[in-house]
Tab-separated table of N, CA, C and O in Angstrom:
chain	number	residue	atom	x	y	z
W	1	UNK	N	77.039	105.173	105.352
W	1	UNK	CA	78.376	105.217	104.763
W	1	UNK	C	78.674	106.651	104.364
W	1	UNK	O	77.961	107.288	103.589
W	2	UNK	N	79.517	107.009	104.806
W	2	UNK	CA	80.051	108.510	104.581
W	2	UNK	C	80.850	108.459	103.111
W	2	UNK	O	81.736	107.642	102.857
W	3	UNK	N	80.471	109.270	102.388
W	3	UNK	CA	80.779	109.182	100.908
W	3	UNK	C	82.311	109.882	100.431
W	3	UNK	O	83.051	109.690	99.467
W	4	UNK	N	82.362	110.734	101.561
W	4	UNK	CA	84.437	111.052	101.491
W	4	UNK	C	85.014	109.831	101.644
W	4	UNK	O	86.088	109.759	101.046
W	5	UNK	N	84.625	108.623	102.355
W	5	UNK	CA	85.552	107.733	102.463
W	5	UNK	C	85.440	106.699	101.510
W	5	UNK	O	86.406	105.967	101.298
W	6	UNK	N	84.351	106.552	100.900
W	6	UNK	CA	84.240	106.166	99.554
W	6	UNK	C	85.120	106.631	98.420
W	6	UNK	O	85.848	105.985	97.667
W	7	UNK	N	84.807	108.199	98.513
W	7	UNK	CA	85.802	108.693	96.955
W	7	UNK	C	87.126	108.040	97.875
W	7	UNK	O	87.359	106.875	97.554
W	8	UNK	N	87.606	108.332	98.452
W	8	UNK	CA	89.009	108.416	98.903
W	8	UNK	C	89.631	106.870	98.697
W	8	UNK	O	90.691	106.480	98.207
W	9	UNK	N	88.135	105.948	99.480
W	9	UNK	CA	89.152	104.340	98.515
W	9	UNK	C	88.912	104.010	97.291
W	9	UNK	O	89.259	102.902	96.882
W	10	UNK	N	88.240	104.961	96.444
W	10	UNK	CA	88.237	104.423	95.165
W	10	UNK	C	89.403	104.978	94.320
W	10	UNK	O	89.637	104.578	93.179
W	11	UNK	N	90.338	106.222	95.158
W	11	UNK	CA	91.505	106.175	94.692
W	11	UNK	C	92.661	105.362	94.667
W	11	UNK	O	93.527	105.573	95.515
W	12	UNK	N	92.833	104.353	93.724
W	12	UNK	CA	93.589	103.335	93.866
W	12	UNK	C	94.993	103.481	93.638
W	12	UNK	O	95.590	102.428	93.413
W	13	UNK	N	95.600	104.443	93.642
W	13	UNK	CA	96.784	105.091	92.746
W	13	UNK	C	97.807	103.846	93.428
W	13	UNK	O	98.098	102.863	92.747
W	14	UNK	N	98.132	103.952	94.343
W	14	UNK	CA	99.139	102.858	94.617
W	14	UNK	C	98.693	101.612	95.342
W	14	UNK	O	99.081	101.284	96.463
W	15	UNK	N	97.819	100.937	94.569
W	15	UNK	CA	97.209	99.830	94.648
W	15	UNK	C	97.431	99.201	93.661
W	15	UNK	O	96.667	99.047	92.707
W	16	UNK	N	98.538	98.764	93.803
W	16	UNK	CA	99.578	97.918	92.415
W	16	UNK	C	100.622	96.888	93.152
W	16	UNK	O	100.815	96.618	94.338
W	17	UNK	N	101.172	96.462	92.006
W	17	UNK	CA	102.179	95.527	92.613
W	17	UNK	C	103.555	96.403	93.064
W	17	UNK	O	103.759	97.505	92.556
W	18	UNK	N	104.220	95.986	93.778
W	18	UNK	CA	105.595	96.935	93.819
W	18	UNK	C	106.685	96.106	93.486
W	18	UNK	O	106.997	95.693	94.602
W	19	UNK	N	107.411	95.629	92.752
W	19	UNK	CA	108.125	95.007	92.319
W	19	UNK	C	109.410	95.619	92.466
W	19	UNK	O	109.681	96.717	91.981
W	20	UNK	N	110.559	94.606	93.428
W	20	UNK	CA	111.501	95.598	93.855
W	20	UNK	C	111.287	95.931	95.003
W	20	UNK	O	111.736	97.037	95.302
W	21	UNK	N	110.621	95.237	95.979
W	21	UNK	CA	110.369	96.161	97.250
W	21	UNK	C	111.411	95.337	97.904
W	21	UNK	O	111.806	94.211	97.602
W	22	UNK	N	111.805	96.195	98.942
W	22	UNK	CA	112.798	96.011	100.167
W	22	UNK	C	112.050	95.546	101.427
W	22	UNK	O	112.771	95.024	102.277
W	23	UNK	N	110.696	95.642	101.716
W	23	UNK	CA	109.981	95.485	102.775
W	23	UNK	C	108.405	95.133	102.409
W	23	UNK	O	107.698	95.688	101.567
W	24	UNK	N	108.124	94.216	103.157
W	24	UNK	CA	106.721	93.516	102.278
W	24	UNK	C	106.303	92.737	103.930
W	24	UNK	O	107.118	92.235	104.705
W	25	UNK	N	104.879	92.837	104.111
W	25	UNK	CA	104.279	91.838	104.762
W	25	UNK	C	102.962	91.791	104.395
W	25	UNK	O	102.393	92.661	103.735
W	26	UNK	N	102.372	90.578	104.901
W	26	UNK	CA	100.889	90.339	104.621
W	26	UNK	C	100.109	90.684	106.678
W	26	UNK	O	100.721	90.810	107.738
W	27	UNK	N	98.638	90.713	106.372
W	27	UNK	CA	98.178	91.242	107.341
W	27	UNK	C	97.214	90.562	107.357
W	27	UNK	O	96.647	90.725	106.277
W	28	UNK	N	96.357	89.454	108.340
W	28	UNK	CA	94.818	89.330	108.496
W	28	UNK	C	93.931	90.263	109.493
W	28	UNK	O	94.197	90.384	110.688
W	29	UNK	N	92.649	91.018	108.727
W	29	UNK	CA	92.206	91.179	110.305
W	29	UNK	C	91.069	89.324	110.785
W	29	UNK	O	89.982	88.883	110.412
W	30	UNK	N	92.073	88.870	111.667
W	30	UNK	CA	90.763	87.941	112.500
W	30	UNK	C	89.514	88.182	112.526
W	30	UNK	O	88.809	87.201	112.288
W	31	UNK	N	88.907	89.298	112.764
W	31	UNK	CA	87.634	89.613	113.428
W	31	UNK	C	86.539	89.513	112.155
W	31	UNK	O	85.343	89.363	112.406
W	32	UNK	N	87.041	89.608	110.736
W	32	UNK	CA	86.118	89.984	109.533
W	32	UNK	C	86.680	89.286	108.364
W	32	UNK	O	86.190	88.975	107.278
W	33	UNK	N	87.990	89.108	108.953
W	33	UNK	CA	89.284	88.196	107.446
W	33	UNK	C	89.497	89.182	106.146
W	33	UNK	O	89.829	88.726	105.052
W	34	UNK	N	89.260	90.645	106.394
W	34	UNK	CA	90.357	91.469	105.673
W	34	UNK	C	91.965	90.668	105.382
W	34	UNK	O	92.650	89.927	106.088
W	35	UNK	N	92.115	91.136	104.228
W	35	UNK	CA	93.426	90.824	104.090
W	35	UNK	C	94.130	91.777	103.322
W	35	UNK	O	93.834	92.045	102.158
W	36	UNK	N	95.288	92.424	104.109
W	36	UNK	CA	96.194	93.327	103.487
W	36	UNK	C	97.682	92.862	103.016
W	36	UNK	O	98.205	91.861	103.505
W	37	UNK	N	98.293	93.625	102.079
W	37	UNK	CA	99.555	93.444	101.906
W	37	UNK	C	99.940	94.512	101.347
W	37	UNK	O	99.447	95.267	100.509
W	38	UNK	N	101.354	94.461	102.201
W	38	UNK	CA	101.796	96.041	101.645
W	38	UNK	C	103.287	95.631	101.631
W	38	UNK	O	103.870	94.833	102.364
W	39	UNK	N	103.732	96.349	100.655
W	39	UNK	CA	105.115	96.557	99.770
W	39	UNK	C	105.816	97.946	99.584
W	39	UNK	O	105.376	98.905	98.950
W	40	UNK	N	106.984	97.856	100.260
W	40	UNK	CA	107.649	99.498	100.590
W	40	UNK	C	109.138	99.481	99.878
W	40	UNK	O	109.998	98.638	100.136
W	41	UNK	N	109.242	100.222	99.231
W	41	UNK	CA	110.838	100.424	98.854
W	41	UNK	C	111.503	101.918	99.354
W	41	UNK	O	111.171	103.054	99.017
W	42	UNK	N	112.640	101.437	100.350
W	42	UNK	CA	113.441	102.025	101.420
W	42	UNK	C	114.660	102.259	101.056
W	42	UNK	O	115.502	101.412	100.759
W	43	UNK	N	114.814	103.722	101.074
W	43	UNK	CA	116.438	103.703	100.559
W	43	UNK	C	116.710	104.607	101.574
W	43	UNK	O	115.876	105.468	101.855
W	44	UNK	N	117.962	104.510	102.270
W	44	UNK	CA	118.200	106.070	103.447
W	44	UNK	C	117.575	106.026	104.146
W	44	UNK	O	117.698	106.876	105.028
W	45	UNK	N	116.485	105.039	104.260
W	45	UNK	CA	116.176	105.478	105.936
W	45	UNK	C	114.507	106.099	105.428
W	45	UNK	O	113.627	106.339	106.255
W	46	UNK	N	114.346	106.266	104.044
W	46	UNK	CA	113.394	106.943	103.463
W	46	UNK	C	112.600	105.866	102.732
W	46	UNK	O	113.123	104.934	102.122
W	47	UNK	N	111.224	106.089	102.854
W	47	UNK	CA	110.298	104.807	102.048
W	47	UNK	C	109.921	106.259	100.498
W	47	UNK	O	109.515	107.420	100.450
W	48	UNK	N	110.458	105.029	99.367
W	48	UNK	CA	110.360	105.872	97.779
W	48	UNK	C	109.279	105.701	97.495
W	48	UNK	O	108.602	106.572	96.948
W	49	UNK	N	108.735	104.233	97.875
W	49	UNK	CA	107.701	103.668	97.015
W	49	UNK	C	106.420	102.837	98.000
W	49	UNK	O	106.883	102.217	98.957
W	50	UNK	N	105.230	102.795	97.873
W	50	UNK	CA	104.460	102.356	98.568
W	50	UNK	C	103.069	101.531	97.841
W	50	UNK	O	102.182	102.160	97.263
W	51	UNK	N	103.067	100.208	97.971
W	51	UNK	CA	101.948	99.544	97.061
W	51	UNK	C	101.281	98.804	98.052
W	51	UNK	O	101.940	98.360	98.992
W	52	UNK	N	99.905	98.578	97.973
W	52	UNK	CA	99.133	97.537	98.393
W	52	UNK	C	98.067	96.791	97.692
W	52	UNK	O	97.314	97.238	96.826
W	53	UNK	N	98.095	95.819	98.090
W	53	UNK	CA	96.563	95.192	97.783
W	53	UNK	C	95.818	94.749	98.993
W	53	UNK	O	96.318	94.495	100.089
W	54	UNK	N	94.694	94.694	98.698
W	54	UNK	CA	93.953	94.020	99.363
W	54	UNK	C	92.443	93.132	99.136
W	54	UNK	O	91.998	92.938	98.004
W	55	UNK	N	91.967	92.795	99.989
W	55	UNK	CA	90.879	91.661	100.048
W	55	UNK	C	89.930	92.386	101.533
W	55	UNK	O	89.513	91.828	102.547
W	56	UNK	N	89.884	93.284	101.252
W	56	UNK	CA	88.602	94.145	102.467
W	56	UNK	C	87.672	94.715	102.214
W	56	UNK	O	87.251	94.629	101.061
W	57	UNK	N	87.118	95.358	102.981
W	57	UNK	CA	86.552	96.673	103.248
W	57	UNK	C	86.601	97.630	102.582
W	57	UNK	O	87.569	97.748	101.831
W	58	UNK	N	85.640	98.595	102.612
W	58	UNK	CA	85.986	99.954	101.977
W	58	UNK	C	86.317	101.291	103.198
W	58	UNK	O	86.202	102.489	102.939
W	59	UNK	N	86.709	100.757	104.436
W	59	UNK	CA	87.122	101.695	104.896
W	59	UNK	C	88.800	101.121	105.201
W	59	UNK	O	89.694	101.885	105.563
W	60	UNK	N	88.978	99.736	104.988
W	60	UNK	CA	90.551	99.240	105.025
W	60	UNK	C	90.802	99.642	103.674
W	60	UNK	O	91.940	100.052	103.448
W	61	UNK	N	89.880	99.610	102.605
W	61	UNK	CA	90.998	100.332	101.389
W	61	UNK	C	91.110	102.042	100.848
W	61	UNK	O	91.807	102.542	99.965
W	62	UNK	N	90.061	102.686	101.835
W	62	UNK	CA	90.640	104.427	102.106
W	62	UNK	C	91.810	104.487	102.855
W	62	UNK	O	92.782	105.153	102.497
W	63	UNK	N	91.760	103.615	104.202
W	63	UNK	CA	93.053	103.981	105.215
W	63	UNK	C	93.914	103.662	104.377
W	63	UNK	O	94.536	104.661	104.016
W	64	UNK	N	94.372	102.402	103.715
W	64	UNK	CA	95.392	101.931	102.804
W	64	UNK	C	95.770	102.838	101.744
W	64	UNK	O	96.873	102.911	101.201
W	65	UNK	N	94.510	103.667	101.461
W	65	UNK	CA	95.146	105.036	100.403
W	65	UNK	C	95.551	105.810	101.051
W	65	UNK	O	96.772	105.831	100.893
W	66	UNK	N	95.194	106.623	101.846
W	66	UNK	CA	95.472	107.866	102.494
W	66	UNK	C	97.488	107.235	102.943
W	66	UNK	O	98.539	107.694	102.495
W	67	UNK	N	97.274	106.124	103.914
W	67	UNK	CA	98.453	105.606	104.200
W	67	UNK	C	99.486	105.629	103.438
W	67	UNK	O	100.559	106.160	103.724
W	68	UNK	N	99.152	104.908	102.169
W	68	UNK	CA	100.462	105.085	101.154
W	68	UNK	C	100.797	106.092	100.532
W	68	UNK	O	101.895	106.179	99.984
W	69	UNK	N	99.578	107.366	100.504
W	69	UNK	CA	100.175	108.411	99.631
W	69	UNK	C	101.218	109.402	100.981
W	69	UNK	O	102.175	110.175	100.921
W	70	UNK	N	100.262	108.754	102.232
W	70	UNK	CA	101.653	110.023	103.193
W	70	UNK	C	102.827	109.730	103.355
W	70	UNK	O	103.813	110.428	103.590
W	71	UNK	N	102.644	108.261	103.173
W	71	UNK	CA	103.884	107.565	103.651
W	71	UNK	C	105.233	107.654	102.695
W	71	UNK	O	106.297	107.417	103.266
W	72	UNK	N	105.267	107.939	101.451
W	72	UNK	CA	106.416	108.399	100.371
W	72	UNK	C	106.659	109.472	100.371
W	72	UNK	O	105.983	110.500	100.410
W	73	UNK	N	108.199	109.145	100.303
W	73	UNK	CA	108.972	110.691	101.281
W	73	UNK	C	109.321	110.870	102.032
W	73	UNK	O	110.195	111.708	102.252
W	74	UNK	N	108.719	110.054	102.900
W	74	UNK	CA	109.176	110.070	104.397
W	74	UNK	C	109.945	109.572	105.166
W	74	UNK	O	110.301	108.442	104.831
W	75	UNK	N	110.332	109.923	106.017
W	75	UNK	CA	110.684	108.640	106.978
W	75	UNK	C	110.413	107.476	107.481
W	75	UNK	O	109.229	107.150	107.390
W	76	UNK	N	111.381	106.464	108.169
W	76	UNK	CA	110.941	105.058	108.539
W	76	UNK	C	110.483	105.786	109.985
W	76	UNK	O	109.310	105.525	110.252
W	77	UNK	N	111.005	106.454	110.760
W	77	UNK	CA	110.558	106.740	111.863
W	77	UNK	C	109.871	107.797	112.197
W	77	UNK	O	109.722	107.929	113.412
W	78	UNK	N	109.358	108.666	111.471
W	78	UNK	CA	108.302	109.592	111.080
W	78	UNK	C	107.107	108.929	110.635
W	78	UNK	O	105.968	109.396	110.664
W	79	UNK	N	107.574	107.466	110.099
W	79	UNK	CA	106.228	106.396	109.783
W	79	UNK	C	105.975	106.018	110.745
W	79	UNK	O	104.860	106.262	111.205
W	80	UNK	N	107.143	105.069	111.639
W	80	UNK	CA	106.805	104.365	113.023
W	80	UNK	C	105.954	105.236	114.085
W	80	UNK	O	105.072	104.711	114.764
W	81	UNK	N	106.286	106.621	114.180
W	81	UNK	CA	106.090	107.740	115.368
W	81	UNK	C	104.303	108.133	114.402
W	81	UNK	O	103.515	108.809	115.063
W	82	UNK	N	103.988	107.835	113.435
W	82	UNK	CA	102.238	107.896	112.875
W	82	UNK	C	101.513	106.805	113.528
W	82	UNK	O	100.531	106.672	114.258
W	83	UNK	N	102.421	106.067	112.953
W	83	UNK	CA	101.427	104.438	113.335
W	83	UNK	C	101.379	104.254	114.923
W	83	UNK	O	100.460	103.572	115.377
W	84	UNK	N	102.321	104.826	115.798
W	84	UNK	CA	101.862	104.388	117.098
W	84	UNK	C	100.711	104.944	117.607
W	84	UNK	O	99.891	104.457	118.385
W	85	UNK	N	100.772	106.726	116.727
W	85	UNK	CA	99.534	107.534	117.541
W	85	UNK	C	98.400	107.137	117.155
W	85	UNK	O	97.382	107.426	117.783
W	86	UNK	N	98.387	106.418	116.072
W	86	UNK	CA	97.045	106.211	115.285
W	86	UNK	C	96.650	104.794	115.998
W	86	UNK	O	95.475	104.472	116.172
W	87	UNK	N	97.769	103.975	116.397
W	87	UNK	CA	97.395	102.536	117.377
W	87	UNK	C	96.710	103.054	118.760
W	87	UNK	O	96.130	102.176	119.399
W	88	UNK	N	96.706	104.216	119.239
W	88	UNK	CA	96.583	104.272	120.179
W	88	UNK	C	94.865	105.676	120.550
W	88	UNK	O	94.243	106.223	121.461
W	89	UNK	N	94.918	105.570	119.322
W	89	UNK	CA	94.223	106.585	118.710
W	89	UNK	C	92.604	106.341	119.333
W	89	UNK	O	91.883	107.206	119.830
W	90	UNK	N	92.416	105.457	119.214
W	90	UNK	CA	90.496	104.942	119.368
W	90	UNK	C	90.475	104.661	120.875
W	90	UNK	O	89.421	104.673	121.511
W	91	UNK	N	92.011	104.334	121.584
W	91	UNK	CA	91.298	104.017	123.764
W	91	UNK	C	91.867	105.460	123.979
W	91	UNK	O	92.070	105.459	125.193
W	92	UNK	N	92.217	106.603	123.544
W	92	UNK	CA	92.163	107.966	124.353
W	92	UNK	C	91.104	108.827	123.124
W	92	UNK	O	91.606	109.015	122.016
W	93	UNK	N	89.584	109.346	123.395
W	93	UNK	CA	88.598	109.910	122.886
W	93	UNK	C	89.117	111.798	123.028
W	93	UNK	O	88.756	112.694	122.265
W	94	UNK	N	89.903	111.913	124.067
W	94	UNK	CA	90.351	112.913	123.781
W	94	UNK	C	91.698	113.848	123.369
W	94	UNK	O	92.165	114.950	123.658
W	95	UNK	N	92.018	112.693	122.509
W	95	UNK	CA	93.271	113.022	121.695
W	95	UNK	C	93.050	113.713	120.638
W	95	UNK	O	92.042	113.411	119.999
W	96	UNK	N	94.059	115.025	120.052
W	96	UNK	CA	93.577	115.786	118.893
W	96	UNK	C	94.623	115.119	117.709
W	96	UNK	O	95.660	114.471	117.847
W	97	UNK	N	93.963	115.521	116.612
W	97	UNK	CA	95.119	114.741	115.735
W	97	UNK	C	96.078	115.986	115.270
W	97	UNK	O	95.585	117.105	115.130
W	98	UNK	N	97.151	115.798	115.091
W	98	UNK	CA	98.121	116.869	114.825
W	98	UNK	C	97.961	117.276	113.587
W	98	UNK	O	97.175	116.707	112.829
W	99	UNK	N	98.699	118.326	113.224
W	99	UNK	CA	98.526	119.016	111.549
W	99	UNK	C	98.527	118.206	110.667
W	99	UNK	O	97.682	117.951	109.808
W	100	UNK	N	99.919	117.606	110.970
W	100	UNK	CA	100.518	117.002	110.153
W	100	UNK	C	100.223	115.521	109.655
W	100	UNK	O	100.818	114.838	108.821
W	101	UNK	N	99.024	115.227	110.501
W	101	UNK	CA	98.300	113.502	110.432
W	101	UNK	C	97.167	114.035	109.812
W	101	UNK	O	96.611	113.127	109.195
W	102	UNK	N	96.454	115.306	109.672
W	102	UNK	CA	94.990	115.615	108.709
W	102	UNK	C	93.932	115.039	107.747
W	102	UNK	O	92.736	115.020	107.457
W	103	UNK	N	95.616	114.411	107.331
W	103	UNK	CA	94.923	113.451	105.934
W	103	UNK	C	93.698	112.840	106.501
W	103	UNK	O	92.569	113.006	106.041
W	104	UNK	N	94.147	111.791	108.012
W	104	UNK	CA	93.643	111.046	108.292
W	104	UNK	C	92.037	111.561	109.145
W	104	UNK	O	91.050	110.833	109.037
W	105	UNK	N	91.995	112.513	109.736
W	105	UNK	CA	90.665	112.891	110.316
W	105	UNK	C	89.640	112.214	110.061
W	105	UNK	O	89.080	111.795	111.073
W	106	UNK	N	88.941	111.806	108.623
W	106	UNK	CA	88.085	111.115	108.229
W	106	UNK	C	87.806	110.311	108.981
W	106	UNK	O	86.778	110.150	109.640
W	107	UNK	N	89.144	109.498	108.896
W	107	UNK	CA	88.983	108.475	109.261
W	107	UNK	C	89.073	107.579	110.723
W	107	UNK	O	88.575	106.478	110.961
W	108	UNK	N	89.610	108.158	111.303
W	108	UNK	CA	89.685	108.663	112.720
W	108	UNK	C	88.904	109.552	113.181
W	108	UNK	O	89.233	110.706	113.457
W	109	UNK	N	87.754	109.041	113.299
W	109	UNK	CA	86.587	109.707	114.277
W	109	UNK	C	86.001	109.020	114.974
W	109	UNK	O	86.137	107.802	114.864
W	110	UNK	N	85.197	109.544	115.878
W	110	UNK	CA	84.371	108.922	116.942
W	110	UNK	C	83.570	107.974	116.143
W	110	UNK	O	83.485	106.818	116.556
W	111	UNK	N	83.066	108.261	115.225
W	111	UNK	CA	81.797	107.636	114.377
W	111	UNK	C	82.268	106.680	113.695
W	111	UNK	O	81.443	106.001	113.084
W	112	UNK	N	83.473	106.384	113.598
W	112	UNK	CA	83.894	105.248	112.935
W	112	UNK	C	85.025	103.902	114.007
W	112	UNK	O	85.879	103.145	113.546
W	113	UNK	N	84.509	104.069	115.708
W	113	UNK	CA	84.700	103.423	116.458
W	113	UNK	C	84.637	101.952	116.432
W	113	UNK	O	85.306	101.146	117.077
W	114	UNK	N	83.725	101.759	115.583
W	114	UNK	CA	83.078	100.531	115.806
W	114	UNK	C	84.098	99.602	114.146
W	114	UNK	O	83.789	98.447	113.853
W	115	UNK	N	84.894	100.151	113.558
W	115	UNK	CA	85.401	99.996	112.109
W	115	UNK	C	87.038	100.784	112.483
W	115	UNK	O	87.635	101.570	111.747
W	116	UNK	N	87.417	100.352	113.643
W	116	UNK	CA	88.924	100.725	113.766
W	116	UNK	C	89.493	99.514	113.447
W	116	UNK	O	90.470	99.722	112.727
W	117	UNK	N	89.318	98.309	113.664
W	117	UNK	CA	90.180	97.051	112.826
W	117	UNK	C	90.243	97.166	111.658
W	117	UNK	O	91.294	96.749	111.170
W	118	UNK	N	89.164	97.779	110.649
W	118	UNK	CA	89.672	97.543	109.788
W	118	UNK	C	90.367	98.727	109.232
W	118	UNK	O	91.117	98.561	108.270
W	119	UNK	N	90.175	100.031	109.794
W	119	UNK	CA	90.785	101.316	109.573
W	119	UNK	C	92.159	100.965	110.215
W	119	UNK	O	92.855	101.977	110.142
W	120	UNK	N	92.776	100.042	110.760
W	120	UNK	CA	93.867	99.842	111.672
W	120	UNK	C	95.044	98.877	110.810
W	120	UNK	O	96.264	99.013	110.725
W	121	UNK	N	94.137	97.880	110.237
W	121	UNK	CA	94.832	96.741	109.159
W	121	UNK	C	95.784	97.681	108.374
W	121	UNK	O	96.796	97.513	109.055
W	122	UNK	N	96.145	98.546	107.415
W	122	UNK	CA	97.195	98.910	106.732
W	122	UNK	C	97.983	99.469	107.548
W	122	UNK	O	99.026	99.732	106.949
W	123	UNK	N	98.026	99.800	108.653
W	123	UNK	CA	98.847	100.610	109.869
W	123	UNK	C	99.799	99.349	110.250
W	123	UNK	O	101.022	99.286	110.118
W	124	UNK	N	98.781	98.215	110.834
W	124	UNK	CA	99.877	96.806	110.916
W	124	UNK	C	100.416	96.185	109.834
W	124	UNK	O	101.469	95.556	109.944
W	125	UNK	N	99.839	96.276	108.813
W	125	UNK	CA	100.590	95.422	107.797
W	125	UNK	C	101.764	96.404	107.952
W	125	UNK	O	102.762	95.894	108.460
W	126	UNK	N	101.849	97.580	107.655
W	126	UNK	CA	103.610	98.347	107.238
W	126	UNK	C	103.899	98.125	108.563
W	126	UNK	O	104.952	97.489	108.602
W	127	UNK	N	103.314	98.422	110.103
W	127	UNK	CA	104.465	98.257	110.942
W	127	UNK	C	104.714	97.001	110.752
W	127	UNK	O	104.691	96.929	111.981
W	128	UNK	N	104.906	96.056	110.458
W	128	UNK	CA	104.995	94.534	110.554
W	128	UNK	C	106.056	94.337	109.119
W	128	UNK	O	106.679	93.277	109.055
W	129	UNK	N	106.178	95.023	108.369
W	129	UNK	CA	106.620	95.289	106.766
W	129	UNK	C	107.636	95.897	107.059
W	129	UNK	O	108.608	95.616	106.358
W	130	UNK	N	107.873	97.056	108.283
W	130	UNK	CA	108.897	97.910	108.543
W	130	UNK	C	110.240	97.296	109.856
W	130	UNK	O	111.314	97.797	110.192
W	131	UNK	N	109.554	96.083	110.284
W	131	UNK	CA	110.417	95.624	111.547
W	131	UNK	C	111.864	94.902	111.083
W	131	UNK	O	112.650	94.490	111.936
C-alpha cells in the first residue's frame, strides 16, 4: 500500500452530506460492492459544491478526494472532458496525463492496474450525477 494514497483518503474534507444539491447519484462497483454517492451543486454551468460518501476502499476514497477537491470551480464540461480521459486511461499504457489532471498521477499508474474499478467508482458516480 503506497502511503500518499493513504494520507490523501484520509482527507475527508468533502466527505459530508451536501444538502441542497442539484445533482446526486449513487454508484455500485459489482466486482467488490464499493458503494459511492456523490452530491454536486451546479449553478452556470459551474459545480460550487462537491460531497461524497462512501462504503469502499481506500483507494475509492483518495480518488473520491482528489475528485471533489478538482472538481469545484469548474466546469460541467471541463468535468465531463476529465472523466472521459481518465475512463479511458488504464486500455492506452501510453497515455501521458496532462498538467492540468496532476492531482491525479498517484493514482493513475501502472501499479495500480489491477484497482482501476475502484479508482474509477467516483468518476461514474458524478458522470452518472452529471447526465
Amino acid at each position: 500500500m503506497n502511503l500518499e494514497i493513504l494520507k490523501i483518503a484520509s482527507d475527508t474534507t468533502n466527505h459530508k452530506n451536501l444538502n441542497h444539491c442539484t445533482h446526486k447519484s449513487k454508484h455500485k462497483n459489482p466486482i467488490c460492492g464499493d458503494e459511492m454517492e456523490v452530491g454536486v451543486k451546479i449553478s452556470k454551468n459551474q459545480i460550487l459544491d462537491f460531497a461524497y460518501q462512501c462504503k469502499s476502499c481506500i483507494y475509492c476514497q483518495a480518488s473520491a478526494s482528489v475528485l471533489s477537491k478538482f472538481s469545484i470551480n469548474k466546469t460541467v464540461k471541463s468535468i465531463n472532458e476529465s472523466i472521459n480521459f481518465f475512463n479511458t486511461f488504464f486500455e492506452n499504457h501510453d497515455v501521458k496525463i496532462p498538467r492540468d489532471l496532476k492531482k491525479f498521477e498517484i493514482l493513475f499508474s501502472e501499479e495500480n492496474l489491477s484497482r482501476k474499478d475502484c479508482i474509477l467508482l467516483p468518476f461514474k458516480a458524478l458522470s452518472k450525477a452529471l447526465k
